[in-house]
């Protein structure tokens, strides 16, 4: 999974990126300090893996990973190339979901590119640039498809749908707000529109508001919540500076620090949880003496497709999957005990894999 971190210059994007990836992206108090997208890969926290590793004495533990891309600050006019905008917009097209950082704190020492703090204006600035860029993409696709329609009347449905998408964008709404049939969703996915991507708004709060429990009392945060609800997007309250402060702490120090704030998970953990939920992702597990590993799949994936995540041969030669629920395995204490209690099931090609399934695939190529 690849998440793109976007926002206006100086809203805390690179600070947040540094904190969650420890990748050392340059952070400076002026626009465009991030010219090329910085990329960092982080492990998905999963305590189930640690317990499986202990149970099997696994030589290796391999968690699922998420790739974060810190994309340089967009500005008004980016869709027309302002501030190297076209290059930045191209980088966003490659991600699965967008983390849109919105500044919700006042600080005279940190310059705001627009001169004041106004989350609604900032969100609209970014969203309009993405919409303008998408309108251009749809226009090009419409032009090609309309020409091809003369020789292939079956393309009429696509032309009609693209016109509907264009009108939605023209009205200032994102492409993800378009109601789609399954067939139309395939068409929409093929255009790779920026505003069709799921969005999480990361409301960047001050340490006082976030740590002091005054999140709901911050009017800027409430503005983000209301705007996100209108476009069916997720909101994550976060303090980028606080995440930066705990990034270098040991696990014990981090746990103590978070507990003092009444939190059980860091901002990164909460961001990953929201991302999985937003994209409809789950993890199944494999375990043994050689390796315990988490594999990310889309919710609803059947056993052969899940097997294909490991290797295409597993999917091609799929015979069956030996499955036990993680909780059942832990309660029994071993795979042998789980089998004796009849908790290990033999599942065929139609089985839909569940989050936390511990699976051994049988295949023959």
Coordinates of C-alpha atoms in Angstrom, one line a residue:
X1 CA 0.0 0.0 0.0
X2 CA 1.3 3.4 -0.9
X3 CA 0.0 6.6 0.8
X4 CA 0.8 10.1 -0.5
X5 CA 1.1 12.9 2.0
X6 CA -0.1 16.2 0.5
X7 CA -0.9 19.7 1.7
X8 CA 0.0 23.3 1.3
X9 CA 3.6 24.3 2.1
X10 CA 4.5 24.6 5.8
X11 CA 1.5 22.7 7.2
X12 CA 3.6 20.0 8.8
X13 CA 3.8 17.4 5.9
X14 CA 7.5 16.7 6.1
X15 CA 7.6 16.9 9.9
X16 CA 4.9 14.2 10.0
X17 CA 6.7 12.2 7.3
X18 CA 9.9 12.3 9.2
X19 CA 8.2 11.2 12.4
X20 CA 6.4 8.2 10.9
X21 CA 9.2 7.0 8.7
X22 CA 12.4 8.3 10.3
X23 CA 13.5 8.8 6.7
X24 CA 15.1 12.2 7.4
X25 CA 13.2 14.3 4.8
X26 CA 14.4 17.9 4.8
X27 CA 12.1 20.1 6.9
X28 CA 12.5 23.8 6.6
X29 CA 10.4 26.9 7.2
X30 CA 9.9 27.9 3.6
X31 CA 7.9 26.5 0.6
X32 CA 9.3 23.8 -1.7
X33 CA 12.0 22.4 0.5
X34 CA 10.8 19.0 -0.6
X35 CA 11.4 19.0 -4.4
X36 CA 11.4 15.3 -5.2
X37 CA 9.0 13.0 -3.4
X38 CA 10.6 11.4 -0.3
X39 CA 9.7 7.8 0.1
X40 CA 9.7 5.9 3.3
X41 CA 8.6 2.3 4.1
X42 CA 7.3 1.5 7.5
X43 CA 6.2 -1.8 9.1
X44 CA 2.6 -2.3 10.0
X45 CA 2.4 -3.0 13.8
X46 CA 0.9 -6.4 14.4
X47 CA 1.4 -8.0 17.8
X48 CA 0.0 -11.3 16.4
X49 CA 3.2 -11.7 14.5
X50 CA 5.3 -11.5 17.6
X51 CA 3.3 -14.2 19.3
X52 CA 3.4 -16.5 16.3
X53 CA 7.2 -15.9 16.1
X54 CA 7.5 -17.0 19.7
X55 CA 5.2 -20.0 19.2
X56 CA 7.1 -21.3 16.2
X57 CA 10.6 -20.0 17.2
X58 CA 10.6 -18.5 13.8
X59 CA 14.0 -17.5 12.5
X60 CA 12.5 -14.4 10.7
X61 CA 9.5 -12.1 11.3
X62 CA 8.2 -10.2 8.3
X63 CA 5.4 -7.7 8.9
X64 CA 3.3 -6.1 6.2
X65 CA 4.6 -2.7 5.1
X66 CA 3.2 0.7 3.9
X67 CA 5.0 3.1 1.6
X68 CA 4.6 6.8 2.5
X69 CA 5.4 9.4 -0.2
X70 CA 6.0 12.9 1.0
X71 CA 4.9 15.1 -2.0
X72 CA 6.1 18.6 -2.2
X73 CA 3.8 21.4 -1.1
X74 CA 1.1 22.2 -3.6
X75 CA 0.0 25.8 -4.2
X76 CA -2.8 27.6 -6.0
X77 CA -2.2 27.1 -9.7
X78 CA -0.5 23.8 -9.4
X79 CA -2.7 22.3 -12.1
X80 CA -1.3 24.9 -14.5
X81 CA 2.3 24.2 -13.4
X82 CA 2.6 26.8 -10.6
X83 CA 5.3 25.8 -8.1
X84 CA 6.4 22.8 -10.1
X85 CA 2.8 21.6 -9.7
X86 CA 2.5 19.3 -12.6
X87 CA 5.4 17.2 -11.4
X88 CA 3.9 16.9 -7.9
X89 CA 0.5 16.0 -9.2
X90 CA 2.0 13.2 -11.3
X91 CA 3.5 11.8 -8.1
X92 CA 0.1 11.7 -6.4
X93 CA -1.4 9.6 -9.3
X94 CA 0.8 6.7 -8.2
X95 CA -0.5 6.4 -4.7
X96 CA -3.5 4.3 -3.4
X97 CA -4.8 6.9 -1.0
X98 CA -4.1 10.5 0.0
X99 CA -3.2 11.8 3.4
X100 CA -4.1 15.5 3.2
X101 CA -2.4 17.4 6.1
X102 CA -4.3 20.5 7.2
X103 CA -2.8 23.0 9.6
X104 CA -5.0 23.6 12.7
X105 CA -2.7 25.5 14.9
X106 CA -1.5 29.1 15.2
X107 CA 2.2 29.8 15.4
X108 CA 3.7 33.2 14.4
X109 CA 7.1 31.6 13.9
X110 CA 6.0 29.3 11.1
X111 CA 5.0 31.1 8.0
X112 CA 1.8 30.2 6.3
X113 CA 1.9 30.5 2.5
X114 CA -1.5 32.3 2.5
X115 CA -0.6 34.5 5.5
X116 CA -3.3 33.1 7.9
X117 CA -4.7 29.9 9.3
X118 CA -7.9 28.9 7.5
X119 CA -8.4 25.1 7.1
X120 CA -11.5 25.4 4.9
X121 CA -9.6 27.7 2.4
X122 CA -6.5 25.4 2.5
X123 CA -8.5 22.3 1.9
X124 CA -10.4 23.9 -1.0
X125 CA -7.1 25.2 -2.5
X126 CA -5.7 21.7 -2.7
X127 CA -8.9 20.0 -3.7
X128 CA -9.6 22.5 -6.5
X129 CA -6.1 21.9 -8.0
X130 CA -6.7 18.2 -7.9
X131 CA -10.1 18.7 -9.6
X132 CA -8.7 21.0 -12.3
X133 CA -6.0 18.4 -13.1
X134 CA -8.7 15.6 -13.2
X135 CA -10.9 17.7 -15.6
X136 CA -8.0 17.9 -18.0
X137 CA -7.5 14.1 -17.7
X138 CA -11.2 13.4 -18.4
X139 CA -11.2 15.9 -21.3
X140 CA -8.4 14.0 -23.0
X141 CA -10.0 10.6 -22.4
X142 CA -13.4 11.9 -23.7
X143 CA -11.7 13.3 -26.8
X144 CA -10.1 9.9 -27.6
X145 CA -13.2 7.9 -26.7
X146 CA -15.6 10.1 -28.7
X147 CA -13.4 9.7 -31.8
X148 CA -13.3 6.0 -31.4
X149 CA -17.1 6.0 -30.9
X150 CA -17.6 6.6 -34.6
X151 CA -16.3 3.1 -35.3
X152 CA -17.4 1.4 -32.1
X153 CA -20.9 2.2 -30.8
X154 CA -20.4 0.1 -27.7
X155 CA -18.3 3.0 -26.3
X156 CA -21.4 5.1 -25.9
X157 CA -21.8 4.0 -22.3
X158 CA -18.2 5.1 -21.5
X159 CA -18.7 8.5 -23.2
X160 CA -22.0 9.1 -21.2
X161 CA -20.2 8.1 -18.0
X162 CA -17.2 10.3 -18.6
X163 CA -19.5 13.3 -19.3
X164 CA -21.2 12.7 -16.0
X165 CA -17.8 12.6 -14.2
X166 CA -16.8 15.8 -15.9
X167 CA -19.9 17.6 -14.8
X168 CA -19.4 16.5 -11.3
X169 CA -15.8 17.8 -11.3
X170 CA -17.0 21.0 -13.0
X171 CA -19.4 21.6 -10.1
X172 CA -16.4 21.4 -7.6
X173 CA -17.0 17.9 -6.3
X174 CA -14.4 15.1 -6.3
X175 CA -14.7 12.1 -8.7
X176 CA -15.2 9.8 -5.7
X177 CA -18.6 11.4 -5.1
X178 CA -19.9 10.0 -8.4
X179 CA -22.3 7.1 -7.9
X180 CA -21.0 4.1 -10.0
X181 CA -22.2 0.7 -11.1
X182 CA -19.5 -2.0 -10.9
X183 CA -18.9 -1.5 -14.7
X184 CA -18.6 2.2 -14.3
X185 CA -16.2 1.8 -11.4
X186 CA -13.9 -0.1 -13.7
X187 CA -14.1 2.8 -16.2
X188 CA -13.3 5.3 -13.4
X189 CA -10.4 3.3 -12.1
X190 CA -8.9 3.2 -15.6
X191 CA -8.6 7.0 -15.8
X192 CA -6.6 7.2 -12.5
X193 CA -8.1 10.4 -11.3
X194 CA -6.6 12.1 -8.3
X195 CA -10.0 13.0 -6.7
X196 CA -11.2 9.4 -7.1
X197 CA -8.6 8.3 -4.5
X198 CA -9.7 7.8 -0.9
X199 CA -8.7 10.7 1.4
X200 CA -7.7 10.9 5.1
X201 CA -7.5 14.5 6.4
X202 CA -4.7 14.7 9.0
X203 CA -5.7 17.6 11.2
X204 CA -2.3 18.8 12.5
X205 CA -2.9 20.2 16.0
X206 CA -0.6 22.0 18.5
X207 CA 0.9 20.0 21.3
X208 CA -1.2 22.0 23.8
X209 CA -4.5 21.1 22.1
X210 CA -3.6 17.5 21.3
X211 CA -1.8 16.7 24.5
X212 CA -4.2 18.7 26.7
X213 CA -7.3 17.0 25.5
X214 CA -8.7 20.1 23.8
X215 CA -9.1 18.6 20.4
X216 CA -12.8 19.1 20.1
X217 CA -12.5 22.7 21.4
X218 CA -10.2 23.6 18.5
X219 CA -12.5 25.5 16.0
X220 CA -10.0 24.8 13.1
X221 CA -10.3 21.0 13.8
X222 CA -14.1 21.3 13.8
X223 CA -13.9 23.0 10.4
X224 CA -11.9 20.0 9.0
X225 CA -14.4 17.5 10.5
X226 CA -17.4 19.3 8.9
X227 CA -15.7 19.6 5.5
X228 CA -14.6 16.0 5.5
X229 CA -18.1 14.8 6.4
X230 CA -19.5 16.6 3.5
X231 CA -17.3 14.7 1.1
X232 CA -17.3 11.4 3.0
X233 CA -13.6 11.5 3.9
X234 CA -11.9 10.3 7.0
X235 CA -10.3 12.7 9.6
X236 CA -7.4 11.9 11.9
X237 CA -6.5 14.3 14.6
X238 CA -2.7 14.3 15.0
X239 CA 0.2 16.4 16.3
X240 CA 3.1 16.1 13.9
X241 CA 5.5 17.7 16.3
X242 CA 4.6 15.3 19.1
X243 CA 5.0 12.4 16.6
X244 CA 8.5 13.8 15.8
X245 CA 9.3 13.9 19.6
X246 CA 8.4 10.3 20.2
X247 CA 9.9 8.9 17.0
X248 CA 13.3 8.3 18.6
X249 CA 12.0 7.0 21.9
X250 CA 12.3 3.3 22.9
X251 CA 9.2 1.2 22.9
X252 CA 9.0 1.5 26.7
X253 CA 9.4 5.3 26.7
X254 CA 6.9 5.7 23.9
X255 CA 4.3 3.5 25.7
X256 CA 4.7 5.5 28.9
X257 CA 4.5 8.8 27.1
X258 CA 1.3 7.8 25.2
X259 CA -0.3 6.4 28.4
X260 CA 0.3 9.8 30.2
X261 CA -1.7 11.4 27.4
X262 CA -4.4 8.8 27.7
X263 CA -3.5 7.2 24.3
X264 CA -2.9 3.5 23.5
X265 CA -1.6 4.0 19.9
X266 CA 0.8 6.5 18.3
X267 CA -0.4 8.7 15.4
X268 CA 1.3 6.3 12.9
X269 CA -0.6 3.3 14.3
X270 CA -3.9 5.2 14.1
X271 CA -3.1 6.4 10.6
X272 CA -2.3 2.8 9.5
X273 CA -5.6 1.5 11.0
X274 CA -7.6 4.2 9.2
X275 CA -5.8 3.5 6.0
X276 CA -6.5 -0.2 6.1
X277 CA -10.2 0.5 6.9
X278 CA -10.5 3.1 4.2
X279 CA -9.0 0.8 1.5
X280 CA -10.8 -2.3 2.7
X281 CA -7.6 -4.2 3.6
X282 CA -7.0 -7.0 6.0
X283 CA -4.0 -9.3 6.9
X284 CA -3.7 -13.0 7.0
X285 CA -0.7 -14.8 8.5
X286 CA 1.6 -17.6 7.7
X287 CA 3.9 -19.1 10.4
X288 CA 6.6 -21.7 10.8
X289 CA 10.2 -22.3 12.0
X290 CA 11.6 -20.4 9.0
X291 CA 9.4 -17.3 9.0
X292 CA 6.2 -15.8 10.5
X293 CA 4.7 -13.2 8.1
X294 CA 1.7 -11.0 7.5
X295 CA 0.2 -10.6 4.1
X296 CA -2.0 -7.7 3.1
X297 CA -5.1 -8.5 0.9
X298 CA -8.3 -6.8 0.0
X299 CA -11.3 -7.8 2.2
X300 CA -13.3 -10.4 0.3
X301 CA -10.4 -12.1 -1.4
X302 CA -10.8 -15.8 -1.9
X303 CA -8.2 -18.4 -0.9
X304 CA -6.5 -18.8 -4.3
X305 CA -6.1 -15.0 -4.7
X306 CA -4.6 -14.8 -1.2
X307 CA -2.2 -17.7 -2.0
X308 CA -1.2 -15.7 -5.1
X309 CA 0.2 -13.0 -2.9
X310 CA 2.9 -15.4 -1.8
X311 CA 3.6 -16.7 -5.3
X312 CA 1.7 -17.0 -8.5
X313 CA 2.4 -20.8 -8.5
X314 CA 0.4 -21.0 -5.2
X315 CA -2.6 -19.6 -7.0
X316 CA -2.2 -21.5 -10.2
X317 CA -1.8 -24.9 -8.5
X318 CA -4.1 -24.2 -5.5
X319 CA -5.5 -27.4 -4.0
X320 CA -6.7 -26.3 -0.6
X321 CA -6.0 -24.0 2.4
X322 CA -5.5 -25.3 5.9
X323 CA -7.0 -22.5 8.1
X324 CA -7.2 -21.7 11.8
X325 CA -8.3 -18.5 13.3
X326 CA -5.5 -16.7 15.2
X327 CA -7.4 -16.5 18.4
X328 CA -8.2 -20.2 18.3
X329 CA -4.6 -21.0 17.7
X330 CA -3.4 -18.9 20.6
X331 CA -6.1 -20.4 22.9
X332 CA -4.9 -23.9 22.1
X333 CA -1.2 -23.1 22.4
X334 CA -0.1 -25.0 19.3
X335 CA -1.2 -26.1 15.9
X336 CA -1.3 -29.7 17.0
X337 CA -3.7 -28.9 19.8
X338 CA -5.8 -26.9 17.5
X339 CA -6.1 -29.8 15.1
X340 CA -7.0 -32.2 17.9
X341 CA -9.9 -29.9 18.8
X342 CA -11.0 -29.7 15.2
X343 CA -10.3 -26.0 14.9
X344 CA -8.1 -26.3 11.8
X345 CA -10.3 -26.3 8.7
X346 CA -9.6 -27.5 5.2
X347 CA -11.0 -24.8 2.8
X348 CA -11.4 -24.8 -0.9
X349 CA -11.3 -22.3 -3.8
X350 CA -14.5 -20.4 -2.7
X351 CA -13.3 -19.7 0.9
X352 CA -13.2 -16.0 1.6
X353 CA -10.1 -15.3 3.8
X354 CA -10.7 -13.5 7.1
X355 CA -8.5 -11.0 9.0
X356 CA -6.2 -12.9 11.3
X357 CA -6.5 -16.3 9.5
X358 CA -3.3 -18.4 10.0
X359 CA -3.0 -20.3 6.7
X360 CA -1.0 -23.2 5.2
X361 CA -1.6 -23.4 1.5
X362 CA -1.4 -26.8 -0.3
X363 CA -0.7 -26.5 -4.1
X364 CA 0.6 -28.6 -7.0
X365 CA 2.2 -27.2 -10.1

